[in-house]
Amino acid sequence: MGEYAKPDVLVETGWLEEHVDDPNIRIIEVDEDTSAYEKGHIKGSVGWNWTTDLHAPVGRDYVDRAGLSDLLSKAGVAPGTTVILYGGNNNWFAAYAYWIVKLRGFDDVKLLNGGRKKWELESRELTHEVPSYATSGITVAGAERPEIRALRDEVLAQVGSKVGFVDVRSPEEYRGEKLAPDHLPQEQAQVPGHIAGAANIPWAKAANEDGTFKSADELRALYEAEGITSGQEVIAYCRIGERSSHTWFALQELLGFPNVKNYDGSWTEYGSLVGAPVEKG
């Protein structure tokens, strides 16, 4: 069986339980349901709200490097601290946070394989105690990574090229029967459908029943069956870039594809552009 290209980007639940009090790690929970943290969380973990903490207060973009530095500092992340991200729903928004901190140049970060789902399935301890950490004053020192992000003009220029577009939304969204998941009706584009030529590989197919990532061989077979291979540039997208962050993680971090980008504008942007090539069905 093939191994992950970067196995160290994941930690297992058993390892984390043994290291939960390690002062050199900081556990951070990021959930779609921003109230989940308050209902119980892993001991010592900090809760980040993906809407208010990770996004700029004005406009559609993410916190900048200074904003991320401040967020990490308030969480007590110091130089040499390893951040362990986890969340519900197969690490959906934890992977989003992982991609954002990588985009802004912070490197010492990993995902808890299986996230909150696996932790709960194994009946591991959750607490309501909210920790308090001294601010560290850390500054994100790594270079930003614009090469892992696709913006609108690049996407439009690549439609019809050899770039592999991966639409990770549900088949119903891809076919144009729905504009957004049923529980998120407020986040919609102007028209239904998908980017012309995109393959539909729903993000959750990369995960097992317990929320962990499938094996390298299973992941490779999943994407290759739809024509997505390591020899091409790949651009993943969904609705707002969160589900596609999970796919970006599987392709770039676990399979080692050399050129994978997350189009975070995704369908809420693309499906509102005048004249953009759209397909349905």
mmCIF file of N, CA, C and O in Angstrom, residues 1 22 49 88 100 111 136 145 156 163 176 276:
data_model
loop_
_atom_site.group_PDB
_atom_site.id
_atom_site.type_symbol
_atom_site.label_atom_id
_atom_site.label_comp_id
_atom_site.label_asym_id
_atom_site.label_seq_id
_atom_site.Cartn_x
_atom_site.Cartn_y
_atom_site.Cartn_z
ATOM 1 N N MET A 1 0.851 -1.207 0.000
ATOM 2 C CA MET A 1 0.000 0.000 0.000
ATOM 3 C C MET A 1 0.878 1.245 0.000
ATOM 4 O O MET A 1 1.846 1.326 0.740
ATOM 5 N N ASP A 22 0.828 18.600 26.461
ATOM 6 C CA ASP A 22 2.153 19.004 25.986
ATOM 7 C C ASP A 22 2.172 20.518 25.749
ATOM 8 O O ASP A 22 1.392 21.026 24.940
ATOM 9 N N ASN A 49 -13.662 30.930 15.451
ATOM 10 C CA ASN A 49 -14.878 31.105 14.660
ATOM 11 C C ASN A 49 -14.450 31.369 13.221
ATOM 12 O O ASN A 49 -13.805 32.382 12.941
ATOM 13 N N GLY A 88 -15.520 19.365 13.320
ATOM 14 C CA GLY A 88 -16.548 18.392 12.999
ATOM 15 C C GLY A 88 -16.653 18.135 11.505
ATOM 16 O O GLY A 88 -15.948 18.730 10.691
ATOM 17 N N ILE A 100 -5.798 28.208 4.989
ATOM 18 C CA ILE A 100 -5.638 29.657 5.185
ATOM 19 C C ILE A 100 -4.324 29.976 5.888
ATOM 20 O O ILE A 100 -3.593 30.881 5.483
ATOM 21 N N LEU A 111 -3.310 18.437 10.998
ATOM 22 C CA LEU A 111 -4.718 18.104 11.220
ATOM 23 C C LEU A 111 -4.826 16.860 12.093
ATOM 24 O O LEU A 111 -4.019 15.934 11.961
ATOM 25 N N SER A 136 1.505 35.497 23.097
ATOM 26 C CA SER A 136 2.907 35.154 22.848
ATOM 27 C C SER A 136 3.659 36.222 22.067
ATOM 28 O O SER A 136 4.880 36.268 22.079
ATOM 29 N N ARG A 145 1.946 32.116 0.375
ATOM 30 C CA ARG A 145 1.936 31.104 -0.686
ATOM 31 C C ARG A 145 0.800 31.377 -1.686
ATOM 32 O O ARG A 145 -0.186 30.631 -1.745
ATOM 33 N N LEU A 156 -10.721 31.944 -15.023
ATOM 34 C CA LEU A 156 -11.333 32.208 -16.324
ATOM 35 C C LEU A 156 -10.369 31.927 -17.465
ATOM 36 O O LEU A 156 -10.750 31.388 -18.514
ATOM 37 N N VAL A 163 -5.785 22.255 -17.529
ATOM 38 C CA VAL A 163 -5.939 22.281 -16.073
ATOM 39 C C VAL A 163 -7.108 21.391 -15.659
ATOM 40 O O VAL A 163 -8.171 21.402 -16.299
ATOM 41 N N GLY A 176 -26.624 21.416 -11.259
ATOM 42 C CA GLY A 176 -27.410 22.636 -11.355
ATOM 43 C C GLY A 176 -28.801 22.514 -10.788
ATOM 44 O O GLY A 176 -29.644 23.393 -10.997
ATOM 45 N N ALA A 276 -19.309 33.960 -18.007
ATOM 46 C CA ALA A 276 -18.395 32.880 -17.679
ATOM 47 C C ALA A 276 -18.929 31.555 -18.233
ATOM 48 O O ALA A 276 -20.139 31.312 -18.198
#
